[in-house]
XYZ file of C-alpha atoms in Angstrom:
417
model
C -26.040 -87.102 -68.928
C -24.543 -89.035 -72.127
C -26.026 -88.655 -75.022
C -29.148 -91.044 -75.593
C -27.895 -92.976 -78.731
C -31.312 -95.586 -78.369
C -34.242 -94.168 -76.600
C -37.170 -96.262 -75.368
C -40.960 -94.932 -74.693
C -41.943 -97.396 -71.741
C -45.670 -96.745 -72.768
C -44.860 -98.339 -76.308
C -43.734 -101.788 -77.159
C -40.276 -102.128 -78.613
C -41.868 -102.844 -82.125
C -43.439 -99.436 -81.820
C -40.300 -97.318 -80.885
C -39.129 -94.527 -83.254
C -36.227 -97.059 -83.611
C -37.271 -100.460 -82.948
C -34.791 -103.000 -81.285
C -34.408 -106.695 -82.037
C -34.661 -110.158 -80.362
C -32.497 -112.288 -82.263
C -28.555 -112.411 -82.992
C -27.799 -112.040 -86.448
C -25.048 -110.150 -88.345
C -27.427 -108.511 -90.831
C -29.403 -106.518 -88.352
C -28.566 -102.806 -89.183
C -27.475 -100.565 -86.815
C -29.650 -98.253 -84.698
C -27.109 -95.869 -83.827
C -23.120 -95.248 -84.489
C -20.333 -93.936 -81.924
C -16.577 -93.342 -82.221
C -14.089 -95.120 -80.006
C -13.747 -92.983 -76.741
C -17.391 -92.177 -76.691
C -19.658 -91.944 -73.673
C -23.499 -92.810 -74.079
C -26.667 -94.019 -72.974
C -29.071 -96.657 -74.140
C -32.504 -96.894 -72.662
C -33.739 -100.831 -72.390
C -37.295 -102.413 -72.187
C -37.922 -105.118 -70.074
C -36.668 -108.399 -71.697
C -40.270 -109.958 -72.444
C -41.459 -106.346 -73.740
C -43.838 -105.812 -70.360
C -45.955 -108.658 -70.907
C -45.929 -109.054 -66.749
C -47.939 -106.911 -64.649
C -47.702 -105.308 -61.061
C -50.546 -107.449 -59.870
C -51.426 -110.259 -57.708
C -51.611 -112.975 -60.183
C -49.030 -115.086 -61.844
C -50.829 -115.927 -65.049
C -48.956 -113.574 -66.832
C -45.829 -115.557 -66.112
C -47.612 -119.000 -66.951
C -49.013 -117.334 -70.372
C -45.913 -115.249 -71.518
C -44.616 -115.331 -75.158
C -41.040 -116.346 -75.051
C -40.648 -116.191 -78.820
C -40.240 -112.270 -78.542
C -37.648 -112.592 -75.885
C -35.105 -110.769 -75.083
C -36.080 -107.508 -76.476
C -32.556 -105.859 -76.867
C -31.823 -102.328 -77.499
C -29.083 -101.587 -80.394
C -27.300 -102.271 -82.333
C -24.823 -99.506 -81.777
C -22.014 -99.577 -84.224
C -18.586 -98.847 -83.063
C -16.730 -97.112 -85.906
C -13.560 -98.832 -86.949
C -14.073 -101.973 -85.181
C -13.100 -105.132 -87.135
C -13.268 -108.479 -86.595
C -10.467 -109.831 -84.435
C -10.548 -106.460 -82.245
C -11.595 -106.358 -78.699
C -14.309 -104.034 -77.791
C -13.729 -102.433 -74.377
C -17.037 -101.517 -72.752
C -17.133 -99.732 -69.426
C -20.334 -99.489 -67.459
C -20.543 -95.986 -66.394
C -24.116 -96.171 -64.615
C -27.255 -97.837 -64.758
C -30.459 -98.178 -63.283
C -34.442 -98.209 -63.378
C -36.474 -95.804 -65.643
C -35.396 -92.171 -65.166
C -37.624 -89.135 -65.243
C -40.225 -88.436 -66.690
C -40.958 -92.187 -67.077
C -39.722 -93.114 -63.370
C -43.382 -94.515 -62.536
C -45.613 -96.348 -64.321
C -47.150 -99.889 -65.803
C -43.821 -101.036 -67.348
C -41.326 -103.164 -65.251
C -38.647 -100.617 -64.162
C -41.002 -97.870 -63.457
C -40.664 -97.773 -59.851
C -40.970 -101.578 -59.492
C -39.603 -104.868 -60.721
C -40.611 -108.745 -60.595
C -39.322 -112.327 -60.163
C -40.933 -115.189 -61.793
C -40.996 -118.968 -61.424
C -41.381 -120.022 -65.048
C -43.579 -122.915 -65.359
C -41.879 -126.444 -66.210
C -43.878 -126.238 -69.708
C -42.792 -122.833 -70.575
C -39.221 -122.326 -69.872
C -38.905 -124.003 -66.302
C -35.835 -123.109 -64.180
C -33.076 -124.608 -62.066
C -35.492 -126.416 -59.745
C -38.413 -126.763 -62.146
C -38.925 -130.595 -61.477
C -39.693 -129.476 -57.714
C -41.580 -126.182 -58.694
C -43.330 -126.902 -61.986
C -45.788 -124.151 -61.836
C -45.721 -120.271 -62.316
C -45.179 -118.089 -59.510
C -44.518 -114.408 -59.061
C -43.116 -111.683 -56.591
C -43.456 -108.067 -57.153
C -40.832 -106.026 -55.989
C -40.892 -102.152 -55.130
C -37.901 -100.003 -55.231
C -36.729 -97.670 -52.363
C -33.350 -96.088 -53.797
C -30.934 -98.976 -53.701
C -33.197 -101.428 -51.580
C -36.145 -103.808 -52.639
C -38.924 -104.993 -50.694
C -41.897 -107.161 -51.573
C -45.368 -107.878 -50.480
C -45.271 -111.207 -51.803
C -42.212 -112.079 -49.646
C -42.375 -109.963 -46.546
C -39.815 -109.734 -43.779
C -36.787 -108.973 -46.314
C -35.443 -105.652 -47.630
C -31.946 -106.139 -49.559
C -29.669 -103.811 -51.528
C -29.308 -104.788 -55.113
C -26.466 -105.327 -57.354
C -27.922 -103.506 -60.272
C -26.684 -105.088 -63.532
C -27.510 -105.945 -67.461
C -28.265 -109.623 -67.680
C -27.447 -109.474 -71.395
C -24.971 -107.617 -73.741
C -22.902 -108.764 -76.787
C -21.551 -108.158 -79.877
C -22.995 -109.486 -83.251
C -22.027 -112.999 -84.609
C -20.277 -113.462 -88.064
C -22.245 -115.363 -90.321
C -19.839 -118.651 -89.921
C -20.076 -118.056 -85.828
C -24.126 -118.023 -86.198
C -23.809 -121.076 -88.326
C -21.891 -122.936 -85.743
C -24.190 -121.984 -82.901
C -27.288 -123.411 -84.913
C -25.311 -126.691 -85.870
C -24.080 -127.487 -82.357
C -27.507 -126.499 -80.634
C -29.420 -128.356 -83.237
C -27.320 -131.753 -82.472
C -28.252 -131.022 -78.761
C -31.869 -130.726 -79.388
C -32.061 -133.962 -81.576
C -30.367 -136.175 -78.442
C -34.147 -135.484 -76.773
C -36.317 -133.354 -79.344
C -39.481 -133.912 -77.211
C -37.991 -132.845 -73.769
C -39.790 -130.428 -71.592
C -38.360 -127.865 -71.178
C -36.195 -128.201 -74.502
C -32.420 -128.636 -74.208
C -31.888 -125.819 -76.408
C -34.188 -123.319 -78.760
C -33.763 -123.202 -82.352
C -34.265 -120.363 -84.910
C -37.984 -119.369 -84.933
C -39.670 -117.016 -87.052
C -42.694 -116.300 -85.105
C -42.295 -113.148 -82.799
C -39.127 -112.246 -84.579
C -37.806 -108.565 -84.425
C -34.844 -107.404 -86.336
C -34.758 -103.637 -86.093
C -35.874 -101.865 -89.308
C -35.784 -105.017 -91.434
C -39.116 -106.044 -93.109
C -40.189 -108.479 -95.792
C -37.946 -111.199 -96.971
C -34.997 -109.655 -94.841
C -36.890 -110.123 -91.654
C -38.140 -113.692 -92.474
C -34.665 -114.636 -93.178
C -33.603 -113.383 -89.777
C -36.048 -115.337 -88.399
C -35.109 -118.703 -90.196
C -31.536 -118.003 -89.188
C -30.994 -115.861 -85.991
C -30.177 -117.332 -82.968
C -32.478 -117.073 -79.808
C -31.059 -114.824 -77.102
C -31.487 -117.214 -73.942
C -27.935 -118.533 -73.655
C -24.570 -117.035 -73.158
C -22.402 -117.756 -76.121
C -18.676 -116.540 -77.598
C -20.374 -113.094 -78.380
C -21.107 -112.299 -74.747
C -24.982 -112.685 -74.640
C -27.136 -113.845 -71.599
C -24.638 -114.078 -68.851
C -26.568 -112.874 -65.911
C -23.431 -112.325 -63.915
C -24.741 -110.141 -60.938
C -21.350 -108.479 -60.480
C -21.341 -106.900 -63.984
C -22.237 -103.663 -62.437
C -21.117 -99.907 -62.321
C -17.652 -99.549 -62.657
C -17.174 -103.033 -64.581
C -15.079 -103.465 -67.603
C -15.744 -106.013 -70.461
C -13.665 -107.145 -73.360
C -15.893 -108.578 -76.000
C -14.732 -110.312 -79.048
C -15.481 -108.639 -82.405
C -16.824 -110.663 -85.149
C -18.332 -108.303 -87.839
C -17.266 -104.902 -88.976
C -18.694 -102.362 -86.297
C -18.920 -104.730 -83.715
C -22.757 -104.057 -83.194
C -23.168 -104.034 -79.598
C -26.618 -104.814 -78.145
C -28.299 -105.933 -75.029
C -30.901 -105.126 -72.186
C -32.626 -107.797 -69.921
C -31.697 -105.272 -66.894
C -31.776 -106.508 -63.312
C -32.359 -104.665 -60.043
C -30.712 -107.424 -58.302
C -30.138 -111.093 -58.597
C -28.489 -114.055 -56.762
C -25.835 -116.223 -58.436
C -27.742 -118.597 -60.759
C -30.733 -116.732 -61.346
C -31.974 -119.959 -60.329
C -35.764 -119.525 -61.297
C -34.815 -118.826 -64.759
C -36.698 -115.267 -64.220
C -35.087 -115.199 -61.051
C -33.631 -111.704 -60.932
C -35.649 -108.654 -60.254
C -36.410 -107.809 -63.920
C -37.027 -104.326 -65.106
C -36.204 -101.915 -68.071
C -34.227 -98.622 -67.284
C -31.153 -97.174 -68.582
C -27.398 -98.004 -68.984
C -24.273 -95.604 -69.706
C -21.286 -96.910 -71.437
C -17.998 -95.908 -72.249
C -16.526 -97.785 -75.452
C -13.156 -98.362 -76.929
C -11.171 -100.744 -79.094
C -7.943 -102.881 -78.896
C -7.234 -103.455 -82.474
C -5.966 -107.034 -83.081
C -6.802 -107.668 -79.173
C -8.303 -111.069 -79.934
C -5.047 -112.637 -80.909
C -2.905 -110.488 -78.679
C -4.715 -111.823 -75.521
C -6.071 -115.222 -76.593
C -9.550 -113.881 -75.949
C -11.206 -115.756 -78.858
C -14.233 -118.276 -77.159
C -15.672 -115.733 -74.540
C -15.568 -112.280 -73.214
C -13.258 -111.365 -70.385
C -14.875 -109.431 -67.371
C -13.317 -106.675 -64.675
C -16.259 -106.778 -62.355
C -17.098 -103.455 -60.780
C -16.542 -102.566 -57.108
C -20.237 -101.945 -56.198
C -21.959 -104.196 -54.089
C -24.025 -104.636 -50.845
C -21.908 -104.480 -47.626
C -23.290 -107.802 -46.282
C -20.811 -109.421 -44.078
C -22.338 -112.239 -42.431
C -23.990 -115.166 -44.251
C -25.614 -118.532 -43.401
C -23.924 -120.915 -45.950
C -25.762 -124.119 -47.351
C -23.743 -126.779 -48.886
C -24.627 -129.390 -51.272
C -22.750 -132.336 -53.030
C -23.393 -134.233 -56.171
C -25.931 -137.002 -54.954
C -29.246 -136.797 -56.689
C -32.125 -135.950 -54.413
C -34.447 -138.370 -55.848
C -32.829 -141.509 -56.717
C -29.893 -141.045 -54.356
C -27.585 -141.845 -57.191
C -23.644 -140.319 -56.671
C -22.899 -138.401 -59.563
C -19.154 -137.975 -60.498
C -18.068 -134.242 -59.718
C -21.404 -132.936 -60.932
C -21.347 -129.327 -59.817
C -24.753 -128.591 -61.391
C -26.319 -131.580 -58.947
C -24.269 -129.996 -56.144
C -25.485 -126.539 -56.423
C -29.005 -127.758 -57.140
C -28.865 -129.522 -53.696
C -27.301 -126.506 -51.825
C -30.430 -124.506 -53.312
C -32.918 -126.961 -51.989
C -31.159 -127.271 -48.615
C -31.839 -123.265 -48.275
C -35.250 -123.711 -49.547
C -36.094 -126.247 -46.800
C -34.371 -124.336 -44.198
C -36.383 -121.081 -45.117
C -39.699 -123.104 -45.030
C -39.179 -123.394 -40.981
C -39.619 -119.758 -40.684
C -43.225 -119.848 -42.334
C -42.249 -119.103 -45.987
C -43.462 -121.123 -48.585
C -41.334 -123.331 -50.878
C -42.079 -120.929 -53.942
C -41.578 -117.868 -51.610
C -37.953 -119.130 -50.565
C -37.189 -119.976 -54.429
C -38.276 -116.366 -55.435
C -35.891 -114.926 -52.554
C -33.030 -116.872 -53.421
C -33.251 -116.024 -57.005
C -33.456 -112.242 -56.700
C -31.468 -111.699 -53.575
C -27.636 -111.109 -53.615
C -26.791 -114.543 -52.475
C -23.295 -115.997 -53.459
C -23.073 -119.551 -54.930
C -19.737 -121.053 -54.980
C -17.993 -123.980 -56.853
C -16.354 -125.176 -53.690
C -14.450 -128.363 -54.755
C -14.323 -130.494 -57.878
C -11.512 -132.752 -57.032
C -12.533 -134.763 -54.233
C -13.911 -137.873 -55.903
C -16.647 -138.706 -56.471
C -18.564 -135.501 -54.662
C -18.430 -132.232 -56.246
C -19.343 -129.376 -53.344
C -21.175 -126.143 -54.033
C -22.136 -123.674 -51.601
C -24.883 -120.791 -51.437
C -24.147 -117.883 -49.427
C -27.265 -116.298 -47.650
C -26.647 -112.577 -46.020
C -28.435 -113.025 -42.451
C -29.140 -109.062 -42.754
C -31.590 -108.812 -45.366
C -33.946 -110.465 -42.970
C -35.758 -108.405 -40.352
C -35.750 -111.512 -37.986
C -32.756 -113.955 -36.973
C -32.699 -116.735 -39.073
C -29.357 -118.320 -37.532
C -29.928 -121.566 -35.777
C -30.470 -121.295 -32.041
C -31.867 -123.623 -28.992
C -35.201 -121.845 -29.062
C -35.692 -123.120 -32.778
C -36.969 -121.009 -35.806
C -39.469 -118.311 -35.242
C -41.994 -119.342 -37.789
C -44.825 -116.547 -38.683
C -47.663 -115.881 -41.076
C -45.178 -114.670 -44.266
C -48.032 -114.199 -46.518
C -48.011 -115.594 -50.226
C -46.425 -115.055 -53.456
C -48.685 -114.495 -56.595
C -50.013 -117.582 -58.196
C -51.998 -118.579 -61.191
C -55.770 -119.063 -61.361
């Protein structure tokens, strides 16, 4: 096993670890560990909300989750000799749920994980206007497979991956993020859910910083919800074992941080908390390409070589959507977001014919290894997107036939009281 450079006791909050992590992006958060180029090491991770959600049959915890503390990130890890303008080469050697002696317990990742539909008033999701309330599904881990008492009739192999890793921003880059996101918020400051999340002092954690330094990170630090130039919350399901990513370096030491581990996820993570969320571990190898940002023109976002580890699903039922608004009937010009939303909604309606509720279908599409594709963005006026649903994850046949769908009692997902 590689050396553990950031350890997590899953019985404790991230704030109470021997070395705390952080939940904002800021260049002044001090390194929690230091490694040399060429090193291989392990980082242990807390579930992204700091384990606010439990293994139960209520979604009150989803409804009431405090997002001011998210995401709880492990690190930063300093890579010695890294300088602004370099590329940090990061290999994922291995990752998974919590390991012995922490393999079972009350925190996500200890033998189980969850998928949540976030309430529109608290984060929302891709289909939040259709599903505005909070729901949840608990998934039990069986080696590489997952099953759920809340979405019966399916068992699938996950593509385990981190939702979020990245390097620290420079002070100038952080200021640019805050400028442009504030301008976006100002377009509709009262929107629910909001257009973006500005810096927030409530709930801030910045490693070992305290007092005025911690308050300054709260005032200036960027929230961790979106992906940005440093990497961040990409939620790319194929960023798994065997992947290599080239991160732009913006500060001395690079300061690699992350977490938000997923047992499985569909393309788009459409419920917002659409993956099977967990804590666990991830093993890295790191190296540097000196001056790599200019050499390769990699300045605005990382470049990824996906891993070759994925389930061998070969048959799919594919749902198609075009850029016509489902409520107004208005045609939108080459709008891939609307087109993918329509593909998702078409899949939800189809699965309801087999006895699933709309919420169960939504949770399934967020967490299962579905493939989402932008199929066409040139045939005016309609963008076309497609959603590939593996037929092999079901214990019944979902393909259309002359006898009609096999509807049955499929139970219920966790709801709020």
